[in-house]
Every structure is written in structure tokens, then in C-alpha cells.
Short mmCIF file of C-alpha atoms and ligand atoms in Angstrom, two decimals:
data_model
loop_
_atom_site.label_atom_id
_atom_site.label_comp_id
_atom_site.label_asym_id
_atom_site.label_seq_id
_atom_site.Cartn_x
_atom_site.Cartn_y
_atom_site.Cartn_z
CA UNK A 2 0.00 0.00 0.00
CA UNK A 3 3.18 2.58 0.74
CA UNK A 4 4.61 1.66 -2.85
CA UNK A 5 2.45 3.95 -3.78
CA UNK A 6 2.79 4.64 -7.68
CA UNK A 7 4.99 7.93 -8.47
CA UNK A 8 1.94 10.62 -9.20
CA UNK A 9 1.54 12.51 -12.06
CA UNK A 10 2.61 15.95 -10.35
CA UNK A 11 6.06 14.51 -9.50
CA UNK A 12 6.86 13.53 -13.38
CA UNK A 13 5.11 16.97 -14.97
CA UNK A 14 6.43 19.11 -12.06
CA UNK A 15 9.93 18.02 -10.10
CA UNK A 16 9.13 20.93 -7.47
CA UNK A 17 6.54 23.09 -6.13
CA UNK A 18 5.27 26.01 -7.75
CA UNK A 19 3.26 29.04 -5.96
CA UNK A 20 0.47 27.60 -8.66
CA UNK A 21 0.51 24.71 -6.71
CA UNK A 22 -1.45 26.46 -3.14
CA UNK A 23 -3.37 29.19 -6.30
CA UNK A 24 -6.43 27.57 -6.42
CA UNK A 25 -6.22 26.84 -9.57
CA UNK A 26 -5.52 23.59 -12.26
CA UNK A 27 -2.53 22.95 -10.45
CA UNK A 28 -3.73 22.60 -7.09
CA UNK A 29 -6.63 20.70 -8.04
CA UNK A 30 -4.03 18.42 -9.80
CA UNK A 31 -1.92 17.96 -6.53
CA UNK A 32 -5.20 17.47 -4.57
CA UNK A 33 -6.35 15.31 -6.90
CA UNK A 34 -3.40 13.05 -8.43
CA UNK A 35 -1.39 13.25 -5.04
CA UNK A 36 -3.36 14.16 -1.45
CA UNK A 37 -6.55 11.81 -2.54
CA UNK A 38 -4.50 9.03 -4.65
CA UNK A 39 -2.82 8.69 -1.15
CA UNK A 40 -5.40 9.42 1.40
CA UNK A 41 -8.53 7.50 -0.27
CA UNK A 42 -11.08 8.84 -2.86
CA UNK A 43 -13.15 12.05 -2.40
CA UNK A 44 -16.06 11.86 -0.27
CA UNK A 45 -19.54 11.12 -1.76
CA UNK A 46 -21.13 14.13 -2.92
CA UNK A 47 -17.59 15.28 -3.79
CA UNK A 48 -15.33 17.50 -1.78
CA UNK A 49 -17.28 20.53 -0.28
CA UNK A 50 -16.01 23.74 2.07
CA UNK A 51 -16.23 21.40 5.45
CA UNK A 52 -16.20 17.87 5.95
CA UNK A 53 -19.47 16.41 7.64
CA UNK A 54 -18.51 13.68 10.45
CA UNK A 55 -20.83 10.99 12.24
CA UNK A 56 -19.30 10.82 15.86
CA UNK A 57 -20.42 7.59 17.92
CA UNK A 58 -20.10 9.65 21.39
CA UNK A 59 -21.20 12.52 23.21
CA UNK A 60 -17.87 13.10 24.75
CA UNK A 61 -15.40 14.36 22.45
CA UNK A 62 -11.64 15.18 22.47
CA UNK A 63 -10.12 17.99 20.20
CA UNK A 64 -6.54 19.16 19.66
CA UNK A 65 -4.13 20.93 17.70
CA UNK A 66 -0.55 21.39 16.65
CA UNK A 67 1.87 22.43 14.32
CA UNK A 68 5.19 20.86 13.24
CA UNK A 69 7.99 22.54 12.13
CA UNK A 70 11.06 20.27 12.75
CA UNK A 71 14.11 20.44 11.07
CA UNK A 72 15.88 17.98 9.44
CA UNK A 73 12.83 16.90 7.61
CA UNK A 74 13.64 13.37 7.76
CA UNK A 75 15.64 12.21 10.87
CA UNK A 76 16.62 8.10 12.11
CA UNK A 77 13.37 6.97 13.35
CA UNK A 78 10.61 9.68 12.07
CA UNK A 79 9.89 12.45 9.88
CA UNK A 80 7.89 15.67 9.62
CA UNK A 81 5.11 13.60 8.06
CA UNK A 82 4.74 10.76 10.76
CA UNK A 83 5.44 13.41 13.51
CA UNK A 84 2.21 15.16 12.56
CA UNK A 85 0.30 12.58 13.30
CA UNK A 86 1.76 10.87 16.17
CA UNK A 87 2.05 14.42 17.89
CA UNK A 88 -1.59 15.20 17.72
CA UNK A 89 -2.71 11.19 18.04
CA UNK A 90 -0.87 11.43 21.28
CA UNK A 91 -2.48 14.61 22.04
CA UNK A 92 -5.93 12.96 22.14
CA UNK A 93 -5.00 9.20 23.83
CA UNK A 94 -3.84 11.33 26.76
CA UNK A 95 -7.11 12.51 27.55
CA UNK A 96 -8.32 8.86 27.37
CA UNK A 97 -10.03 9.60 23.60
CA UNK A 98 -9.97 6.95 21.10
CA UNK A 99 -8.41 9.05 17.35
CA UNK A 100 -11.03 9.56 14.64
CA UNK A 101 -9.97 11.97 12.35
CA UNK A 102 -7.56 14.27 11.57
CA UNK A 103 -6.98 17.30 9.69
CA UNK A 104 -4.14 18.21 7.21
CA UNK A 105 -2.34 21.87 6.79
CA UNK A 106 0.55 22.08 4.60
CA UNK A 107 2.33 25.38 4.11
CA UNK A 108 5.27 24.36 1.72
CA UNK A 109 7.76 26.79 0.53
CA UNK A 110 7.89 27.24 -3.21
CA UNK A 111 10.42 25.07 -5.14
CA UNK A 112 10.02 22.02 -2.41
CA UNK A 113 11.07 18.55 -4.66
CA UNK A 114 7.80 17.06 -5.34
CA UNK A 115 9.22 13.92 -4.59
CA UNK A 116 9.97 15.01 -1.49
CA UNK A 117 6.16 16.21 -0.80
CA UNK A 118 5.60 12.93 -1.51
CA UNK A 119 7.78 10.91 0.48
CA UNK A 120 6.01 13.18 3.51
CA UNK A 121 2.49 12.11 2.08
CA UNK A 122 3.41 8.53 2.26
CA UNK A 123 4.98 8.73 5.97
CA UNK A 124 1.55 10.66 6.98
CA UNK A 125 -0.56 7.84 4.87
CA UNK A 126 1.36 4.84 6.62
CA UNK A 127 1.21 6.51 10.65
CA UNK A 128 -2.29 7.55 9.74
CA UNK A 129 -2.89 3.86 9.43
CA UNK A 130 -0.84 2.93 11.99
CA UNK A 131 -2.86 5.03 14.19
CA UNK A 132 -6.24 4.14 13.17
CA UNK A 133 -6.99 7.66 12.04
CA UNK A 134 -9.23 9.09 8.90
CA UNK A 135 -7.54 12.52 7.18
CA UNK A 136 -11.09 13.95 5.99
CA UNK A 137 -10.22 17.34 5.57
CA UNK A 138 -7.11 19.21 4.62
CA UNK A 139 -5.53 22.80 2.90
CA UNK A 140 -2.46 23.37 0.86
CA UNK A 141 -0.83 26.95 1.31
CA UNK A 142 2.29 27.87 -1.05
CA UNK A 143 4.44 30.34 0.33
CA UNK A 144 7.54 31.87 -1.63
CA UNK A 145 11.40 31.10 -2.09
CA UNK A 146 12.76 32.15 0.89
CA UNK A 147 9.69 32.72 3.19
CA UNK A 148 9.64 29.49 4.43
CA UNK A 149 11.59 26.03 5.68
CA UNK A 150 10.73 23.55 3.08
CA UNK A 151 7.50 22.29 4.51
CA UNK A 152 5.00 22.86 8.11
CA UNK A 153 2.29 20.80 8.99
CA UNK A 154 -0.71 21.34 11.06
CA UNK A 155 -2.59 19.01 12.30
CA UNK A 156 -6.08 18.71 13.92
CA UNK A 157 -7.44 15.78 15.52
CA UNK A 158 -10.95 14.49 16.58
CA UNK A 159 -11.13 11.44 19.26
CA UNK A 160 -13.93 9.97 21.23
CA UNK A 161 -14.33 9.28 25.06
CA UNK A 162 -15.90 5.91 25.23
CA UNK A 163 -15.08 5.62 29.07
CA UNK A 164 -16.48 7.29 32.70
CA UNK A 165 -12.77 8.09 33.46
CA UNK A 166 -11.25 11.66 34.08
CA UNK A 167 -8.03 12.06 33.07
CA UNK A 168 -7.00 14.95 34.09
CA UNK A 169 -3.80 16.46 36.64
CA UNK A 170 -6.72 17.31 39.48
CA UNK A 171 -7.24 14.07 39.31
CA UNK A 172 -4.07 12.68 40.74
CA UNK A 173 -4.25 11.53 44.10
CA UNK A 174 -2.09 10.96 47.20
CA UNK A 175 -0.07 7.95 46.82
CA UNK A 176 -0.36 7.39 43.14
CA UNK A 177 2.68 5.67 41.17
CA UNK A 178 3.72 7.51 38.20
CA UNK A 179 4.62 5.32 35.27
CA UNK A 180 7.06 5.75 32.29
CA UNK A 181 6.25 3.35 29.34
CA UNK A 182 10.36 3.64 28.39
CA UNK A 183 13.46 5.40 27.77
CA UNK A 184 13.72 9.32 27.75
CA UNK A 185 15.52 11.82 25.41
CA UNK A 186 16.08 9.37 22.03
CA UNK A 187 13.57 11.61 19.82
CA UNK A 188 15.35 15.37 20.48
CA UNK A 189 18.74 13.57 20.63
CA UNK A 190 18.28 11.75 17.06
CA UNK A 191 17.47 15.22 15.29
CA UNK A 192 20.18 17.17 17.16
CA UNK A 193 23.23 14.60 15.95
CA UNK A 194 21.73 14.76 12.57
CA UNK A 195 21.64 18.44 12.71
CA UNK A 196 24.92 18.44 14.16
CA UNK A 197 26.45 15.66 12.30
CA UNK A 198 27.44 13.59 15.45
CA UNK A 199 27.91 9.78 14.30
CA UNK A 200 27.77 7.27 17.17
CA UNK A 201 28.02 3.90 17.44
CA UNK A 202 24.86 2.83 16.00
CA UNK A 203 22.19 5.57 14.89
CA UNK A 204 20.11 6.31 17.64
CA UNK A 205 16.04 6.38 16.89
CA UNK A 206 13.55 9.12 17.45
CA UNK A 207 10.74 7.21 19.65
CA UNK A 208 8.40 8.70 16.98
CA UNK A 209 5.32 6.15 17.55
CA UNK A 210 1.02 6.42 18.42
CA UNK A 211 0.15 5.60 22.38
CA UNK A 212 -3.39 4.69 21.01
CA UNK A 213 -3.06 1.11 21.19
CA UNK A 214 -0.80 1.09 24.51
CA UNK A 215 -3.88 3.66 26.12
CA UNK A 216 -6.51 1.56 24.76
CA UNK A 217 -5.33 -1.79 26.43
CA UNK A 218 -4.76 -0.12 29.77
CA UNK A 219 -8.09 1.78 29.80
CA UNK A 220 -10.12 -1.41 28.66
CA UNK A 221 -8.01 -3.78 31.33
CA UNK A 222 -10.01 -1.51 33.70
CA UNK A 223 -7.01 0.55 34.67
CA UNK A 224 -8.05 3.60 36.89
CA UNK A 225 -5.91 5.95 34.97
CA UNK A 226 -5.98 9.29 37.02
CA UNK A 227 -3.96 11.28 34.37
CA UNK A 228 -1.37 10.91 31.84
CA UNK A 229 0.82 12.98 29.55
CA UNK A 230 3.21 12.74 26.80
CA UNK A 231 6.67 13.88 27.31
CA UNK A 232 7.06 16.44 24.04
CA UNK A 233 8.63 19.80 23.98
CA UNK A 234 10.59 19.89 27.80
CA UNK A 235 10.92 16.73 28.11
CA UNK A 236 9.36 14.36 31.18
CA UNK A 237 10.58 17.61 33.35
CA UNK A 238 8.04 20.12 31.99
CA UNK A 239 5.12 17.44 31.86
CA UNK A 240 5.52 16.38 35.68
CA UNK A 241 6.09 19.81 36.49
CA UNK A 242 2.72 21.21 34.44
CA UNK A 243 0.45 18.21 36.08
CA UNK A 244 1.97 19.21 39.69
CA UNK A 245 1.32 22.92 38.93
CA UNK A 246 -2.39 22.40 37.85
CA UNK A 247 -2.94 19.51 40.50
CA UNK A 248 -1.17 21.66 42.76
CA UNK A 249 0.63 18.33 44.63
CA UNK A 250 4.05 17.21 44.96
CA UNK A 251 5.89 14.41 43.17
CA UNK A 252 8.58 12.60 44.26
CA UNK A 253 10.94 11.07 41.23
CA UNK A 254 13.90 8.74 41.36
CA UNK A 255 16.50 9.54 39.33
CA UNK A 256 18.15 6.18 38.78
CA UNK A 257 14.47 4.43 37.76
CA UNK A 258 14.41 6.87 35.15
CA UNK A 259 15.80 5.03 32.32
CA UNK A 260 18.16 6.66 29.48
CA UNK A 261 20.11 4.71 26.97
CA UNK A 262 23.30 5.07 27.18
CA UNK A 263 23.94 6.31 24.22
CA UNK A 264 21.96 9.22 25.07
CA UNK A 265 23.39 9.94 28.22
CA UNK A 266 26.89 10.32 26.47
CA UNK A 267 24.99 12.30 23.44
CA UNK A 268 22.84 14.73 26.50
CA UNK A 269 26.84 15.01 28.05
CA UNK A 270 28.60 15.59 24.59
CA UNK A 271 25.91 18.66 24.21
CA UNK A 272 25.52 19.70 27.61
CA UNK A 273 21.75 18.38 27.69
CA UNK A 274 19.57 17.16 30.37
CA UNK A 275 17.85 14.00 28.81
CA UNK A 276 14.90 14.71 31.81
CA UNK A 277 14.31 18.03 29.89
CA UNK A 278 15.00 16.47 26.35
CA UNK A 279 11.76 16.03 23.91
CA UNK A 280 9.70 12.38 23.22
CA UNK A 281 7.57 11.29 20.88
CA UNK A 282 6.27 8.48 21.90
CA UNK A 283 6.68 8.29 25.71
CA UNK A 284 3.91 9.22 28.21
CA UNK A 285 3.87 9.16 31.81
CA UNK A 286 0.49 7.73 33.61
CA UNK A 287 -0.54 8.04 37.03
CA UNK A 288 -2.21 5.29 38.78
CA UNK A 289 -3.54 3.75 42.46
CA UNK A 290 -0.58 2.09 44.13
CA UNK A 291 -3.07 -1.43 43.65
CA UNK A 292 -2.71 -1.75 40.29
CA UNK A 293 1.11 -1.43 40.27
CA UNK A 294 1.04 -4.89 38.84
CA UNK A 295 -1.79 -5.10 36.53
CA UNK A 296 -0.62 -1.90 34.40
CA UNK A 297 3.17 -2.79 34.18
CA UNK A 298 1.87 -6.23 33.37
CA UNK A 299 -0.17 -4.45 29.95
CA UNK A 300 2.40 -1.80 29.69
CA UNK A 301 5.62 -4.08 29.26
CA UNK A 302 3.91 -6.93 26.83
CA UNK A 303 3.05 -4.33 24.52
CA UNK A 304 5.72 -3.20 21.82
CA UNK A 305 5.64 0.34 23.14
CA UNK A 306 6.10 -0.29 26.58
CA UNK A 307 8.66 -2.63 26.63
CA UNK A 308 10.70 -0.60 29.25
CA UNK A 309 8.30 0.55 31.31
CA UNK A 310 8.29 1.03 34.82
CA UNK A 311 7.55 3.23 37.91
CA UNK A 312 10.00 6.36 38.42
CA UNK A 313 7.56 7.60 41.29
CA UNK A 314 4.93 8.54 43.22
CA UNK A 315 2.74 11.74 44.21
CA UNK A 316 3.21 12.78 48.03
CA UNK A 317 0.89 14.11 50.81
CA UNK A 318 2.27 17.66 49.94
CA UNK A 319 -0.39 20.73 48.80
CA UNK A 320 2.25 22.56 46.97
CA UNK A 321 3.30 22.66 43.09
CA UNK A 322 6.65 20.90 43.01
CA UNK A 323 8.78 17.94 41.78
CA UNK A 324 11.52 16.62 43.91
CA UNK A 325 14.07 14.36 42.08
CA UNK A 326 15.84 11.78 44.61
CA UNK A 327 19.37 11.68 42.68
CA UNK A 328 21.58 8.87 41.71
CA UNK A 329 23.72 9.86 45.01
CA UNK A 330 20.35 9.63 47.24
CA UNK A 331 20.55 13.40 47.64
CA UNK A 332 17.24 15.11 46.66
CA UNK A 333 16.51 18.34 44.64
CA UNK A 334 13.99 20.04 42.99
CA UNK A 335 13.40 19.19 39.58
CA UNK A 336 12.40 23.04 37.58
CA UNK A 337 10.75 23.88 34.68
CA UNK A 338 12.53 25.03 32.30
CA UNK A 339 13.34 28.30 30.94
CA UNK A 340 13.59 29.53 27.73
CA UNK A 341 14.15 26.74 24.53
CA UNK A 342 16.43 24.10 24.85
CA UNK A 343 16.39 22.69 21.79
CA UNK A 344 14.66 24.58 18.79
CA UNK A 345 12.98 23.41 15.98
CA UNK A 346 12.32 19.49 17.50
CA UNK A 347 8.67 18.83 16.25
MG1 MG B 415 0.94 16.62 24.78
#
């Protein structure tokens, strides 16, 4: 299904032209001979100004985000399957099962078409992956020189099918905090690219969809009090944005965090913290200290879990903060952090 044939825009037209986002015969040829060749045939009725969706569920989840990462392409991921893991993710961590997603494209002029459509057939394949329907989507041309190559937006569309609440308010005394595997790979793999590091073996942006990992731990019955996945900031900025809005304190240990070791010596190399460093496919999940068992049971026979394990647990503390027992046994707190770390990651 991903050896998709070569379109006819790619042979007539190597690279974008502004024609291409004008409205015009062009666009309707990329829509046409690329966007619906990939993503399935138009709609009955034909394609109209909105797309009209039948949702099975009164509760509904709803997110957005852009992607802007640079490389395009890195070991593990690209712009195209970032797009929709990021905003998949988005929804399974407010318990939603992923519908359907929207598609934004603002490509600078004179991107290879073949190019555009290696991106097309990473979104088509993680789209599937995923279990999510693109049924709507705009193409924007922007000139020479007023853009990087290619963004993406994506919206998404999920349904709550459960009487859970996910939510940081929701954490409670005593609650382990779960880590379904190793931090930092994803904003380590694009900075040695970007840098041109070369390491042993290539280490792998942990690009991948939670919505099968969720789904198995919310239909085993686990009492999920919140989750979140560990994007821009790393698992730092998550556990510290769940203790500000649950306004509770967290206890972490350092040494059950686990990094690979090649991404230690990569963080050390470039004088980054891999607790602050960005993931794509990690999530933390806070549950009652009963079902330790039962949800690192599901969490470590599942192909994205694999490592997981407990790094902590929320105290008897009203205040907004994150301690971090260290490898030495001494204990600090673990900040936010300020300003960017590492630009340009998703
Ligand atoms: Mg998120």
C-alpha cells in the first residue's frame, strides 16, 4: 500500500510552484493526483467547504498542533509521521480513542515534489498505523525564501468511550507515576543529525502512536488518574505542568528513570539534560498504588512499553513541586525550564 505509484505531479512538475497552493488547475491536480491518490477517494457528494462527520459519542476530544522540525527526515521519524503521532498522542492522553484528523501544509515554493511525496506517504502509513481518517485538509504555497521547506498542522478528533477523568486534578495521594520507556532518544536523534554527530549505532527518534498502549490499559479496567506525553521539555516540563495544575508534589527517582546510554553520552557531549529532552512516543500515567502490577503487566507486553516502569509517586504535599531523589540519594527540585532548549524538534 506505501509503494504507492509515483503521481503525475512529480513527473510533470519536479518541485513546487506558488500555482501549486493558487487555487487553480494545479492545485486541483496535486489534490487530486497526489493528497486523494494517497489518502482515499473524495467523499460522496464530492469535496465541499467542510467535511461532515458521524461521531459515535457525546464526549469528544479535540486538539491541535503544528510541526515545524528540522531535518525533515531524521533516524526513526519524519515531519510527516510526527504530525500525526504528535496530535494522536495529544488525544489518547485525555483517554479519547483518534477519529480523524486534519491536514495543513504550508510548503515553501520550489520544495522537490518527490519530497512532498515521500512526507504524504509517511503521513498515509502513521495515519494507518494510528487508526486515524484525514477527511479534511488545505495546501498553502508560500515563496522562495519565506519558508523552511514544509509545516504541517494538524487537527485531531477522538472519542471518550469511558467514565474516566483524566485529568492532573485528578491525581491523588499515593499514586505511582509510570514511564512506558526510555527518555531523550527523539530530540537527541534530530540534534546529531543536525549536528552531524555519528555514534556507534544511529540512535532512533521514539516517533510512535500511544493509542493502542492507552486503549489496552483503559479497557483492562485501569483507573488511569492522568497521563501525559513527554514532548517539547521533556518528562521535566510534563511532571512539572500536572503538579502545577494539580497543585501536589511528586517525588521522582533519578536512577528508575531510564536513558540509553547512548543518550546519556549524546545529552553530556551537548551539555543536555535528557529529563528536559523532547519524546515522541513516551507518556507518563498516574495510577492507584493497587494496580502497580496489573498496568506494568499491559504496559511491558506491549511493543511500546517494553521498558516501562515506575519512576515515582505523588506525596501528601499541597504545593506545586517535583523533587528528584538523585543517583547519590541526595534530593533536589526538579524546575521547569526556561527559555528553549532545543529549537525546531517537532
Ligand atoms: Mg501533549
Amino acid at each position: 500500500m506505501y509503494a504507492l505509484n509515483c503521481p503525475f505531479p512529480i513527473r510533470q512538475y519536479p518541485h513546487v510552484l506558488m500555482a501549486h497552493g493558487g487555487g487553480g488547475t494545479l492545485m486541483q491536480q496535486l489534490i487530486e493526483k497526489m493528497f486523494s491518490h494517497a489518502f482515499g477517494p473524495k467523499p460522496e457528494g464530492g469535496l465541499h467547504d467542510s467535511t461532515v462527520l458521524n461521531l459515535p459519542a457525546n464526549k469528544i476530544a479535540f486538539t491541535t498542533d503544528s510541526f515545524v522540525v528540522k531535518p525533515l527526515f531524521f533516524p526513526g521519524g519524519d515531519i510527516g509521521s510526527l504530525a500525526v503521532n504528535g496530535t494522536v498522542n495529544d488525544l489518547c492522553m485525555s483517554g479519547a480513542r483518534p477519529l480523524f484528523l486534519s491536514l495543513s501544509f504550508i510548503i515553501e515554493e520550489g520544495l522537490p515534489m518527490e519530497t512532498l511525496w515521500m512526507i504524504v506517504r509517511s503521513i498515509k502509513k502513521a495515519a494507518d498505523l494510528a487508526n486515524i481518517k484525514i477527511v479534511t485538509g488545505d495546501t498553502k504555497v508560500v515563496e522562495r525564501g519565506k519558508g523552511d521547506s514544509i509545516y504541517i498542522n494538524t487537527s485531531g478528533i477522538g472519542i471518550i468511550e469511558h467514565d474516566l477523568s483524566i485529568l492532573p486534578t485528578n491525581i491523588q495521594n499515593g499514586d505511582q507515576i509510570f514511564i512506558n520507556g526510555d527518555v531523550g532518544r527523539h530530540g537527541i536523534a534530530i540534534m546529531a543529525t543536525r549536528e552531524g554527530l555519528d555514534f556507534e549505532t544511529t540512535i532512533e527518534s521514539d516517533c510512535c502512536s500511544l493509542n493502542d498502549i492507552v486503549s489496552k490499559l483503559i479497557k483492562s479496567g485501569i483507573d488511569i488518574h492522568c497521563m501525559r506525553d513527554l514532548t517539547r521539555g521533556g518528562l521535566a516540563s510534563a511532571l512539572n505542568e500536572i503538579t502545577r495544575d494539580a497543585f501536589r508534589a511528586i517525588l521522582i527517582n533519578e536512577t528508575s528513570i531510564p536513558v540509553e546510554e547512548q543518550v546519556a553520552s549524546a545529552c553530556a557531549i551537548m551539555g543536555f539534560d535528557p529529563l528536559y529532552v523532547a519524546n515522541e512516543g513516551r507518556f507518563v500515567m498516574f495510577v492507584p498504588e493497587k494496580q502497580v502490577a496489573a498496568a506494568l503487566n499491559i504496559m511491558q507486553s506491549h511493543p511500546d512499553g517494553k521498558g516501562a516502569c515506575v519512576i515515582g509517586e505523588v506525596l501528601d504535599e499541597n504545593r506545586p513541586v517535583v523533587k528528584l531523589k538523585s543517583f547519590i540519594g541526595a534530593s533536589r527540585i526538579l524546575d521547569m525550564i526556561s527559555g528553549e532548549q532545543l529549537p525546531r524538534i517537532c
